[in-house]
């Protein structure tokens, strides 16, 4: 057989069903051959064979240009060429499944016999969003590098920036955009009520006492665009606003005034903070001066002052009670002095009380005088 091939100047080439062959003779492309047995020119072993496995349907060959230039009909019959324009995306399907996602200005060549093939073209000159159903198919096909995916949870809103320009607002859900050379950024803003604590802030009162305060505020974003574009960080802006307002307000008061007017200070400072933050799209509620913490020596002094005040109040009460008791005794004495009978009854009561507590009682002025007094009382 080899001898016959040499005599005839040909070579037998067997191509399997899952293969395609590009043949060259004397360095020049002579055609594309499908499955079967082929006798190809092989003068002086000048035949070259390039085999392609259809299990890898993408056509990549150094002979691509020569094949399309010399045998355009053969190339068109064997190969499918997909191209995208500058503002175009193409989704290539193979037998109903996504095979490739082509971004702008790309080319893909595949073997037609590896199909069937289908193509869906998408204009991205105006709209860059990806249909949610298509996005899920692209992710399942592991072609997610072609899209930019962003998640916005319930209770949040997303601000979309394209090439640094604010371009829209995204509601809760999954949003995806074609990666066509533009920079996508989604800033997710939480719209729920949140708490901000400003703890351990030191300040100097008007009477030069150093104190530390703890402040708490509740806030929420009502205008996401303002909150993101007017200030760099609205949460940090609220933090600094609380610091500044309370430092200025409390710094103009003495320690006694701060301790006495805590509720009033809250109202005055809170209104200023609300006005400042409303200008950047933030609603502030429930601002509270939670704690006023004094230095250790100042606490001891205040404790002594409070103890002295309480002791003074106790002394006043004690003196008042003593005065009332003395006044009562004086009134009783006056009544007895004016009424001898009552005085004698008191004496008998005292005698009865004493007799009940002792076993033996001696009366020095005699019982006669006592009995006479009792008889006189009855008379």
Coordinates of C-alpha atoms in Angstrom, one line a residue:
X1 CA 0.0 0.0 0.0
X2 CA 2.8 2.4 0.9
X3 CA 4.5 1.5 -2.4
X4 CA 1.3 2.2 -4.3
X5 CA 1.0 5.5 -2.6
X6 CA 4.5 6.4 -3.5
X7 CA 3.9 5.4 -7.1
X8 CA 0.7 7.3 -7.4
X9 CA 2.1 10.3 -5.4
X10 CA -0.7 10.2 -3.0
X11 CA -1.3 9.3 0.7
X12 CA -4.3 7.8 2.4
X13 CA -5.7 9.9 5.3
X14 CA -8.3 8.6 7.6
X15 CA -10.5 11.2 9.4
X16 CA -12.7 10.1 12.3
X17 CA -16.2 11.4 12.9
X18 CA -15.1 13.6 15.7
X19 CA -12.3 15.1 13.7
X20 CA -11.7 17.6 10.9
X21 CA -8.5 17.9 8.9
X22 CA -6.7 20.8 7.2
X23 CA -4.3 19.5 4.6
X24 CA -1.3 21.3 3.1
X25 CA 0.8 20.3 0.2
X26 CA 4.2 21.8 -0.4
X27 CA 3.4 24.3 2.4
X28 CA 0.1 25.5 0.8
X29 CA -3.4 24.8 2.1
X30 CA -5.3 22.5 -0.2
X31 CA -8.6 22.1 1.7
X32 CA -10.6 20.9 4.7
X33 CA -11.7 17.3 5.0
X34 CA -14.4 15.7 7.0
X35 CA -14.9 12.1 8.3
X36 CA -13.9 9.3 5.9
X37 CA -11.0 8.0 3.9
X38 CA -9.2 10.5 1.7
X39 CA -6.4 10.1 -0.8
X40 CA -4.4 13.4 -0.8
X41 CA -1.4 14.5 -2.9
X42 CA 1.9 13.6 -1.3
X43 CA 4.6 14.1 -3.8
X44 CA 7.9 13.4 -2.1
X45 CA 6.2 13.4 1.3
X46 CA 5.1 17.0 0.9
X47 CA 1.7 16.4 2.6
X48 CA 1.1 18.0 6.0
X49 CA -2.0 17.2 8.1
X50 CA -3.5 19.4 10.9
X51 CA -6.1 17.5 12.9
X52 CA -8.9 19.3 14.9
X53 CA -11.0 17.5 17.6
X54 CA -14.6 18.6 17.4
X55 CA -15.0 18.1 21.1
X56 CA -13.1 21.4 21.3
X57 CA -15.2 23.3 18.8
X58 CA -13.3 26.6 18.7
X59 CA -11.2 26.9 15.6
X60 CA -7.7 28.2 16.3
X61 CA -5.2 27.7 13.5
X62 CA -2.1 29.3 12.0
X63 CA -3.7 28.6 8.6
X64 CA -6.9 30.5 9.3
X65 CA -6.2 33.4 6.9
X66 CA -4.9 31.2 4.1
X67 CA -8.0 29.0 4.4
X68 CA -10.4 31.9 4.2
X69 CA -8.5 33.6 1.4
X70 CA -8.0 30.6 -0.9
X71 CA -11.0 28.5 -0.1
X72 CA -13.8 30.9 1.1
X73 CA -16.5 28.5 0.1
X74 CA -15.0 25.6 1.9
X75 CA -14.3 27.7 5.0
X76 CA -17.9 29.0 5.0
X77 CA -19.2 25.5 4.7
X78 CA -17.1 24.2 7.6
X79 CA -16.7 27.1 10.0
X80 CA -19.1 29.6 11.6
X81 CA -17.6 33.1 12.3
X82 CA -19.1 35.4 14.9
X83 CA -18.1 39.0 15.3
X84 CA -19.2 41.8 17.6
X85 CA -19.2 45.6 16.9
X86 CA -17.9 48.3 19.2
X87 CA -21.2 48.7 21.0
X88 CA -22.4 45.1 20.8
X89 CA -22.5 42.0 22.9
X90 CA -23.2 38.5 21.6
X91 CA -24.4 35.4 23.4
X92 CA -23.4 32.2 21.5
X93 CA -25.4 29.1 22.2
X94 CA -24.4 25.5 21.3
X95 CA -27.3 23.1 21.2
X96 CA -29.4 25.4 23.4
X97 CA -26.8 26.0 26.1
X98 CA -24.6 29.1 26.4
X99 CA -21.2 28.4 25.0
X100 CA -19.6 31.8 25.0
X101 CA -20.3 35.5 25.7
X102 CA -18.6 37.8 23.3
X103 CA -17.9 41.4 24.4
X104 CA -17.4 44.3 22.0
X105 CA -14.9 44.0 19.2
X106 CA -14.3 40.2 19.6
X107 CA -14.3 37.4 17.1
X108 CA -15.0 33.7 17.5
X109 CA -14.7 30.9 14.9
X110 CA -16.2 27.4 15.6
X111 CA -16.7 24.2 13.6
X112 CA -20.2 24.2 12.3
X113 CA -20.4 20.4 12.7
X114 CA -19.9 20.8 16.5
X115 CA -23.2 22.7 16.7
X116 CA -26.0 23.4 16.2
X117 CA -25.1 27.1 16.9
X118 CA -27.3 30.1 17.7
X119 CA -26.4 33.7 18.3
X120 CA -28.2 36.5 20.2
X121 CA -26.9 40.1 19.7
X122 CA -27.4 42.8 22.3
X123 CA -26.9 46.6 21.7
X124 CA -25.1 48.1 24.7
X125 CA -24.7 51.6 23.3
X126 CA -27.5 52.9 25.6
X127 CA -28.5 50.1 28.0
X128 CA -25.8 48.2 30.0
X129 CA -28.1 46.2 32.3
X130 CA -28.4 42.4 31.8
X131 CA -31.8 40.7 31.7
X132 CA -32.1 38.8 35.1
X133 CA -33.0 35.5 33.4
X134 CA -30.1 35.8 31.0
X135 CA -27.8 36.8 33.8
X136 CA -28.7 33.6 35.7
X137 CA -28.0 31.5 32.6
X138 CA -24.6 33.2 32.1
X139 CA -23.6 32.6 35.7
X140 CA -24.7 28.9 35.5
X141 CA -22.6 28.6 32.3
X142 CA -19.6 29.9 34.3
X143 CA -19.2 33.0 32.1
X144 CA -19.7 35.5 34.9
X145 CA -16.6 37.4 33.9
X146 CA -18.7 39.0 31.2
X147 CA -21.0 40.7 33.7
X148 CA -20.7 42.7 36.8
X149 CA -23.1 41.5 39.5
X150 CA -24.3 43.5 42.5
X151 CA -26.6 42.6 45.4
X152 CA -28.9 45.0 47.2
X153 CA -30.7 43.6 50.3
X154 CA -34.1 44.5 51.5
X155 CA -34.1 47.8 53.4
X156 CA -31.2 49.1 51.3
X157 CA -30.8 51.1 48.2
X158 CA -27.9 51.0 45.8
X159 CA -26.4 54.1 44.0
X160 CA -25.0 53.2 40.6
X161 CA -21.8 55.0 39.4
X162 CA -20.6 54.4 35.9
X163 CA -17.1 55.8 35.2
X164 CA -17.4 57.8 38.4
X165 CA -20.7 59.5 37.4
X166 CA -23.9 58.8 39.5
X167 CA -26.2 57.1 37.0
X168 CA -29.1 55.7 38.8
X169 CA -30.6 54.1 41.9
X170 CA -31.0 50.4 42.4
X171 CA -33.8 48.8 44.5
X172 CA -33.5 45.6 46.5
X173 CA -32.5 42.6 44.4
X174 CA -29.7 41.4 42.1
X175 CA -28.4 43.7 39.4
X176 CA -25.9 42.9 36.7
X177 CA -24.2 45.0 33.9
X178 CA -22.2 44.1 30.9
X179 CA -18.4 44.4 31.4
X180 CA -17.8 46.5 28.3
X181 CA -14.8 48.5 29.4
X182 CA -16.7 50.8 31.8
X183 CA -16.0 51.1 35.6
X184 CA -19.1 50.1 37.6
X185 CA -19.5 50.9 41.3
X186 CA -22.5 50.4 43.5
X187 CA -22.6 52.1 46.9
X188 CA -25.2 50.3 49.1
X189 CA -27.0 52.6 51.5
X190 CA -28.9 51.2 54.5
X191 CA -32.2 53.0 54.9
X192 CA -33.1 51.5 58.3
X193 CA -32.9 53.3 61.6
X194 CA -29.4 53.0 63.1
X195 CA -27.7 54.0 66.4
X196 CA -24.5 56.0 66.6
X197 CA -22.6 56.2 69.9
X198 CA -20.1 58.9 70.7
X199 CA -18.3 57.7 73.8
X200 CA -15.7 59.2 76.1
X201 CA -15.5 62.7 74.7
X202 CA -13.5 65.0 77.0
X203 CA -14.3 68.7 77.3
X204 CA -13.6 71.6 79.6
X205 CA -16.5 73.4 81.2
X206 CA -16.6 77.2 81.7
X207 CA -15.4 76.8 85.3
X208 CA -12.4 74.7 83.9
X209 CA -13.5 71.3 85.1
X210 CA -12.6 68.4 82.7
X211 CA -15.5 66.1 82.2
X212 CA -16.2 63.1 79.8
X213 CA -19.5 62.7 78.1
X214 CA -21.3 59.8 76.3
X215 CA -23.7 60.8 73.5
X216 CA -26.2 58.5 71.6
X217 CA -28.2 59.3 68.5
X218 CA -30.6 57.5 66.2
X219 CA -30.5 58.3 62.5
X220 CA -31.6 57.1 59.0
X221 CA -30.8 58.1 55.4
X222 CA -33.8 59.8 53.7
X223 CA -31.9 61.1 50.6
X224 CA -29.3 58.6 49.5
X225 CA -28.0 60.8 46.7
X226 CA -27.3 63.7 49.0
X227 CA -25.9 61.5 51.7
X228 CA -23.3 60.0 49.3
X229 CA -22.5 63.0 47.1
X230 CA -22.5 66.0 49.5
X231 CA -20.3 64.5 52.2
X232 CA -17.6 61.8 52.0
X233 CA -19.0 59.8 54.9
X234 CA -22.3 60.7 56.4
X235 CA -21.9 58.5 59.4
X236 CA -18.6 60.2 60.2
X237 CA -20.2 63.6 59.5
X238 CA -22.9 62.9 62.1
X239 CA -20.2 61.8 64.6
X240 CA -18.3 65.0 64.2
X241 CA -21.5 67.1 64.3
X242 CA -22.4 65.6 67.7
X243 CA -18.9 66.2 68.9
X244 CA -18.8 69.8 67.8
X245 CA -22.3 70.8 69.0
X246 CA -22.0 69.3 72.5
X247 CA -18.5 70.6 73.0
X248 CA -19.6 74.1 72.1
X249 CA -22.8 73.9 74.2
X250 CA -21.4 72.3 77.3
X251 CA -18.1 74.3 77.1
X252 CA -20.1 77.5 77.7
X253 CA -21.7 76.3 80.9
X254 CA -20.4 75.6 84.4
X255 CA -20.4 72.1 85.9
X256 CA -23.4 73.0 88.1
X257 CA -25.4 74.2 85.1
X258 CA -24.6 71.1 83.1
X259 CA -25.7 68.8 86.0
X260 CA -28.9 70.9 86.6
X261 CA -29.9 71.5 82.9
X262 CA -29.1 68.2 81.3
X263 CA -32.5 67.8 79.6
X264 CA -32.5 71.4 78.3
X265 CA -29.0 71.0 76.9
X266 CA -30.2 67.9 75.0
X267 CA -33.0 69.9 73.3
X268 CA -30.8 72.8 72.3
X269 CA -27.9 70.7 71.0
X270 CA -30.2 68.2 69.2
X271 CA -32.0 70.8 67.2
X272 CA -28.7 72.1 65.8
X273 CA -27.5 68.6 64.9
X274 CA -30.8 67.9 63.1
X275 CA -30.6 71.0 61.0
X276 CA -27.0 70.3 59.9
X277 CA -27.6 66.7 59.0
X278 CA -30.9 67.4 57.2
X279 CA -28.9 69.4 54.7
X280 CA -27.0 66.1 53.7
X281 CA -30.1 63.9 53.6
X282 CA -29.9 62.4 57.1
X283 CA -32.9 62.4 59.5
X284 CA -31.7 62.4 63.2
X285 CA -33.9 61.4 66.1
X286 CA -33.5 60.6 69.8
X287 CA -30.2 62.5 70.5
X288 CA -29.4 61.9 74.2
X289 CA -26.6 63.0 76.5
X290 CA -26.4 59.7 78.3
X291 CA -23.6 60.2 80.8
X292 CA -21.5 63.1 82.4
X293 CA -18.4 61.5 83.9
X294 CA -16.4 63.5 86.4
X295 CA -12.7 63.0 87.4
X296 CA -12.1 61.0 90.5
X297 CA -11.2 63.9 92.8
X298 CA -14.2 65.9 91.6
X299 CA -16.5 63.0 92.4
X300 CA -15.1 62.9 95.9
X301 CA -15.7 66.6 96.4
X302 CA -19.2 66.4 95.1
X303 CA -19.9 63.3 97.3
X304 CA -18.6 65.4 100.3
X305 CA -20.8 68.3 99.3
X306 CA -23.9 66.0 98.9
X307 CA -23.1 64.3 102.3
X308 CA -22.8 67.7 103.9
X309 CA -26.1 68.9 102.4
X310 CA -27.8 65.7 103.6
X311 CA -26.3 66.1 107.1
X312 CA -27.4 69.7 107.2
X313 CA -30.9 68.6 106.2
X314 CA -30.9 65.9 108.9
X315 CA -29.8 68.5 111.5
X316 CA -32.6 70.8 110.6
X317 CA -35.1 68.0 110.9
X318 CA -33.7 66.9 114.2
X319 CA -33.8 70.4 115.6
X320 CA -37.3 70.8 114.3
X321 CA -38.4 67.6 116.1
X322 CA -36.6 68.7 119.3
X323 CA -38.3 72.1 119.2
X324 CA -41.7 70.4 118.7
X325 CA -41.0 68.0 121.6
X326 CA -39.9 70.9 123.9
X327 CA -43.0 72.9 122.9
X328 CA -45.2 69.9 123.7
X329 CA -43.6 69.5 127.2
X330 CA -44.0 73.2 127.9
X331 CA -47.7 73.1 127.0
X332 CA -48.1 70.0 129.2
X333 CA -46.4 71.8 132.1
X334 CA -48.6 74.8 131.7
X335 CA -51.7 72.6 131.8
X336 CA -50.6 70.8 135.0
X337 CA -49.6 74.0 136.7
X338 CA -53.1 75.4 136.1
X339 CA -54.9 72.0 137.1
X340 CA -53.6 70.3 140.3
X341 CA -55.9 67.3 139.8
X342 CA -54.3 66.4 136.5
X343 CA -50.9 66.7 138.2
X344 CA -52.0 64.2 140.9
X345 CA -53.3 61.8 138.2
X346 CA -50.0 61.9 136.5
X347 CA -48.3 61.1 139.8
X348 CA -50.5 58.1 140.2
X349 CA -49.8 56.9 136.7
X350 CA -46.1 57.2 137.3
X351 CA -46.5 55.3 140.6
X352 CA -48.5 52.5 138.9
X353 CA -45.8 52.2 136.2
X354 CA -43.0 52.0 138.7
X355 CA -44.9 49.5 141.0
X356 CA -45.4 47.1 138.0
X357 CA -41.7 46.9 137.3
X358 CA -40.2 46.4 140.9
X359 CA -40.8 43.9 143.6
X360 CA -40.7 46.3 146.6
X361 CA -41.6 50.0 146.7
X362 CA -40.7 52.4 149.6
X363 CA -42.6 55.7 149.7
X364 CA -40.7 58.2 152.0
X365 CA -43.4 60.8 152.6
X366 CA -45.6 58.0 154.0
X367 CA -48.7 56.4 152.7
X368 CA -50.8 58.6 154.9
X369 CA -50.0 61.7 153.0
X370 CA -50.4 59.8 149.8
X371 CA -53.8 58.4 150.8
X372 CA -54.9 61.8 152.0
X373 CA -54.0 63.2 148.6
X374 CA -56.0 60.5 146.9
X375 CA -59.0 61.1 149.2
X376 CA -58.7 64.8 148.5
X377 CA -58.7 64.1 144.8
X378 CA -61.9 62.0 145.1
X379 CA -63.6 64.7 147.2

